[in-house]
mmCIF file of C-alpha atoms in Angstrom:
data_model
loop_
_atom_site.group_PDB
_atom_site.id
_atom_site.type_symbol
_atom_site.label_atom_id
_atom_site.label_comp_id
_atom_site.label_asym_id
_atom_site.label_seq_id
_atom_site.Cartn_x
_atom_site.Cartn_y
_atom_site.Cartn_z
ATOM 1 C CA MET A 1 21.168 11.734 -2.991
ATOM 2 C CA ASN A 2 23.607 8.876 -2.442
ATOM 3 C CA ALA A 3 22.662 5.461 -1.103
ATOM 4 C CA SER A 4 23.883 6.121 2.446
ATOM 5 C CA SER A 5 21.959 9.397 2.888
ATOM 6 C CA ASP A 6 18.864 7.809 1.296
ATOM 7 C CA ASN A 7 19.111 4.994 3.872
ATOM 8 C CA LEU A 8 19.180 7.573 6.691
ATOM 9 C CA SER A 9 16.020 9.276 5.401
ATOM 10 C CA THR A 10 14.083 5.997 5.343
ATOM 11 C CA ARG A 11 15.257 4.478 8.622
ATOM 12 C CA ARG A 12 12.350 3.444 10.824
ATOM 13 C CA THR A 13 12.166 5.334 14.107
ATOM 14 C CA SER A 14 9.869 4.437 16.998
ATOM 15 C CA VAL A 15 8.121 7.360 18.681
ATOM 16 C CA TYR A 16 7.480 7.244 22.418
ATOM 17 C CA VAL A 17 5.733 9.824 24.601
ATOM 18 C CA THR A 18 6.224 10.105 28.358
ATOM 19 C CA GLY A 19 2.989 9.219 30.112
ATOM 20 C CA PHE A 20 1.513 7.531 27.038
ATOM 21 C CA SER A 21 2.047 3.833 26.549
ATOM 22 C CA HIS A 22 0.443 0.622 25.381
ATOM 23 C CA LYS A 23 0.089 -2.599 27.318
ATOM 24 C CA ASN A 24 1.852 -4.384 24.463
ATOM 25 C CA PRO A 25 5.477 -3.675 23.490
ATOM 26 C CA ILE A 26 4.678 -1.131 20.766
ATOM 27 C CA PRO A 27 5.516 2.557 20.383
ATOM 28 C CA ALA A 28 2.994 5.391 20.187
ATOM 29 C CA GLY A 29 3.995 5.903 16.565
ATOM 30 C CA CYS A 30 6.487 5.008 13.888
ATOM 31 C CA ARG A 31 8.244 7.314 11.451
ATOM 32 C CA ILE A 32 10.061 6.501 8.217
ATOM 33 C CA GLY A 33 11.339 9.614 6.494
ATOM 34 C CA PRO A 34 8.489 12.146 6.423
ATOM 35 C CA LEU A 35 5.759 9.534 7.023
ATOM 36 C CA LEU A 36 4.439 9.127 10.575
ATOM 37 C CA MET A 37 1.781 6.636 11.560
ATOM 38 C CA SER A 38 0.436 6.270 15.069
ATOM 39 C CA GLY A 39 -0.704 3.245 16.951
ATOM 40 C CA SER A 40 -4.065 3.178 18.706
ATOM 41 C CA ILE A 41 -4.725 6.331 20.741
ATOM 42 C CA GLN A 42 -7.337 6.343 23.482
ATOM 43 C CA GLY A 43 -8.884 9.007 25.659
ATOM 44 C CA ASN A 44 -7.209 7.916 28.863
ATOM 45 C CA ASP A 45 -6.961 10.267 31.808
ATOM 46 C CA PRO A 46 -3.197 10.796 32.240
ATOM 47 C CA SER A 47 -3.547 10.853 36.045
ATOM 48 C CA THR A 48 -5.071 7.354 36.163
ATOM 49 C CA GLY A 49 -4.069 5.753 32.858
ATOM 50 C CA LYS A 50 -7.692 4.635 32.486
ATOM 51 C CA PRO A 51 -10.416 5.851 30.121
ATOM 52 C CA ALA A 52 -11.963 9.112 31.278
ATOM 53 C CA GLU A 53 -15.534 8.881 32.572
ATOM 54 C CA THR A 54 -17.303 10.866 29.826
ATOM 55 C CA ILE A 55 -17.181 10.868 26.051
ATOM 56 C CA GLU A 56 -16.305 14.582 26.128
ATOM 57 C CA ALA A 57 -13.274 13.994 28.345
ATOM 58 C CA GLN A 58 -12.163 10.972 26.312
ATOM 59 C CA CYS A 59 -12.302 13.076 23.123
ATOM 60 C CA GLU A 60 -10.245 15.851 24.738
ATOM 61 C CA TYR A 61 -7.602 13.443 26.061
ATOM 62 C CA MET A 62 -7.456 11.487 22.806
ATOM 63 C CA LEU A 63 -6.772 14.579 20.704
ATOM 64 C CA ALA A 64 -4.287 15.864 23.295
ATOM 65 C CA ASN A 65 -2.439 12.535 22.874
ATOM 66 C CA VAL A 66 -2.514 12.937 19.088
ATOM 67 C CA LYS A 67 -0.809 16.319 19.512
ATOM 68 C CA LEU A 68 1.812 14.901 21.905
ATOM 69 C CA ILE A 69 2.674 12.071 19.525
ATOM 70 C CA VAL A 70 3.008 14.186 16.376
ATOM 71 C CA GLU A 71 5.144 16.710 18.286
ATOM 72 C CA ALA A 72 7.345 13.932 19.723
ATOM 73 C CA ALA A 73 7.996 12.869 16.118
ATOM 74 C CA GLY A 74 9.113 16.392 15.203
ATOM 75 C CA GLY A 75 5.891 17.620 13.623
ATOM 76 C CA THR A 76 2.816 19.656 14.406
ATOM 77 C CA THR A 77 -0.903 19.064 14.098
ATOM 78 C CA GLY A 78 -0.590 20.881 10.759
ATOM 79 C CA ASP A 79 1.283 17.819 9.447
ATOM 80 C CA ILE A 80 -1.596 15.405 10.124
ATOM 81 C CA VAL A 81 -3.153 14.114 6.915
ATOM 82 C CA LYS A 82 -5.869 11.773 8.234
ATOM 83 C CA LEU A 83 -7.435 10.522 11.450
ATOM 84 C CA THR A 84 -9.398 7.299 11.622
ATOM 85 C CA VAL A 85 -11.739 7.259 14.609
ATOM 86 C CA TRP A 86 -13.641 4.391 16.195
ATOM 87 C CA MET A 87 -16.550 5.211 18.511
ATOM 88 C CA LYS A 88 -18.726 2.978 20.624
ATOM 89 C CA ASP A 89 -21.680 5.208 19.649
ATOM 90 C CA ARG A 90 -21.328 7.341 16.510
ATOM 91 C CA SER A 91 -24.289 9.469 17.567
ATOM 92 C CA GLN A 92 -21.847 11.046 20.051
ATOM 93 C CA ARG A 93 -19.786 12.669 17.251
ATOM 94 C CA PRO A 94 -20.689 16.191 18.487
ATOM 95 C CA ALA A 95 -18.470 15.455 21.526
ATOM 96 C CA LEU A 96 -15.590 14.852 19.109
ATOM 97 C CA ASN A 97 -16.360 17.829 16.879
ATOM 98 C CA LYS A 98 -15.814 20.400 19.654
ATOM 99 C CA PRO A 99 -12.128 19.606 20.370
ATOM 100 C CA TRP A 100 -11.646 18.764 16.659
ATOM 101 C CA LEU A 101 -12.646 22.305 15.670
ATOM 102 C CA GLU A 102 -10.389 23.721 18.396
ATOM 103 C CA MET A 103 -7.427 21.712 17.071
ATOM 104 C CA PHE A 104 -8.248 22.337 13.387
ATOM 105 C CA PRO A 105 -10.103 25.667 13.228
ATOM 106 C CA ASP A 106 -9.372 26.439 9.560
ATOM 107 C CA PRO A 107 -11.834 24.628 7.268
ATOM 108 C CA ALA A 108 -9.348 25.025 4.398
ATOM 109 C CA SER A 109 -6.631 23.175 6.342
ATOM 110 C CA ARG A 110 -8.124 20.199 8.181
ATOM 111 C CA PRO A 111 -7.030 16.587 7.892
ATOM 112 C CA ALA A 112 -9.410 14.004 6.520
ATOM 113 C CA ARG A 113 -11.347 12.074 9.141
ATOM 114 C CA HIS A 114 -13.287 8.836 9.008
ATOM 115 C CA THR A 115 -15.416 7.808 11.979
ATOM 116 C CA MET A 116 -16.721 4.270 12.409
ATOM 117 C CA GLN A 117 -18.724 2.487 15.055
ATOM 118 C CA ALA A 118 -16.853 -0.239 16.927
ATOM 119 C CA ASP A 119 -17.332 -2.571 19.856
ATOM 120 C CA LEU A 120 -14.726 -0.977 22.133
ATOM 121 C CA ASP A 121 -13.792 -2.607 25.439
ATOM 122 C CA MET A 122 -12.463 -1.685 28.896
ATOM 123 C CA GLY A 123 -14.478 1.533 29.223
ATOM 124 C CA LYS A 124 -13.260 3.048 25.955
ATOM 125 C CA LEU A 125 -15.847 5.156 24.163
ATOM 126 C CA ILE A 126 -13.497 6.380 21.434
ATOM 127 C CA GLU A 127 -10.052 5.734 19.984
ATOM 128 C CA CYS A 128 -8.172 6.781 16.876
ATOM 129 C CA ASP A 129 -5.030 6.524 14.849
ATOM 130 C CA PHE A 130 -3.497 9.027 12.462
ATOM 131 C CA THR A 131 -1.170 9.489 9.540
ATOM 132 C CA ALA A 132 1.075 12.549 9.195
ATOM 133 C CA PHE A 133 3.591 13.772 6.644
ATOM 134 C CA ILE A 134 6.379 15.739 8.333
ATOM 135 C CA ALA A 135 8.441 17.516 5.653
#
């Protein structure tokens, strides 16, 4: 691989998704070569842009946003290596496990996940970020 083609494979590319944005001037994700890292992903209702009312709905919307972001970067949920999740109340993990198992049904092919308790604000009950490797 020559220097110019190597430079093309490592160029940083911002990933944006229609209907998903941050209040600050940051993209939904960033890709350099095969590595994709997301920014913070919440469980906002796309019709209002605000956190959904229930933890179940926030989990569904959050993982739907994960899927949109990885696909916008040219990958699939099969390329996700790890999700880091912050929850206001970790005892509500069963609400996350339902859509998690729908997205990653094969126990032999799931990304790693780490869930931590956090003092989330503005009605957020859950948020995450992820790392993917898109070959």
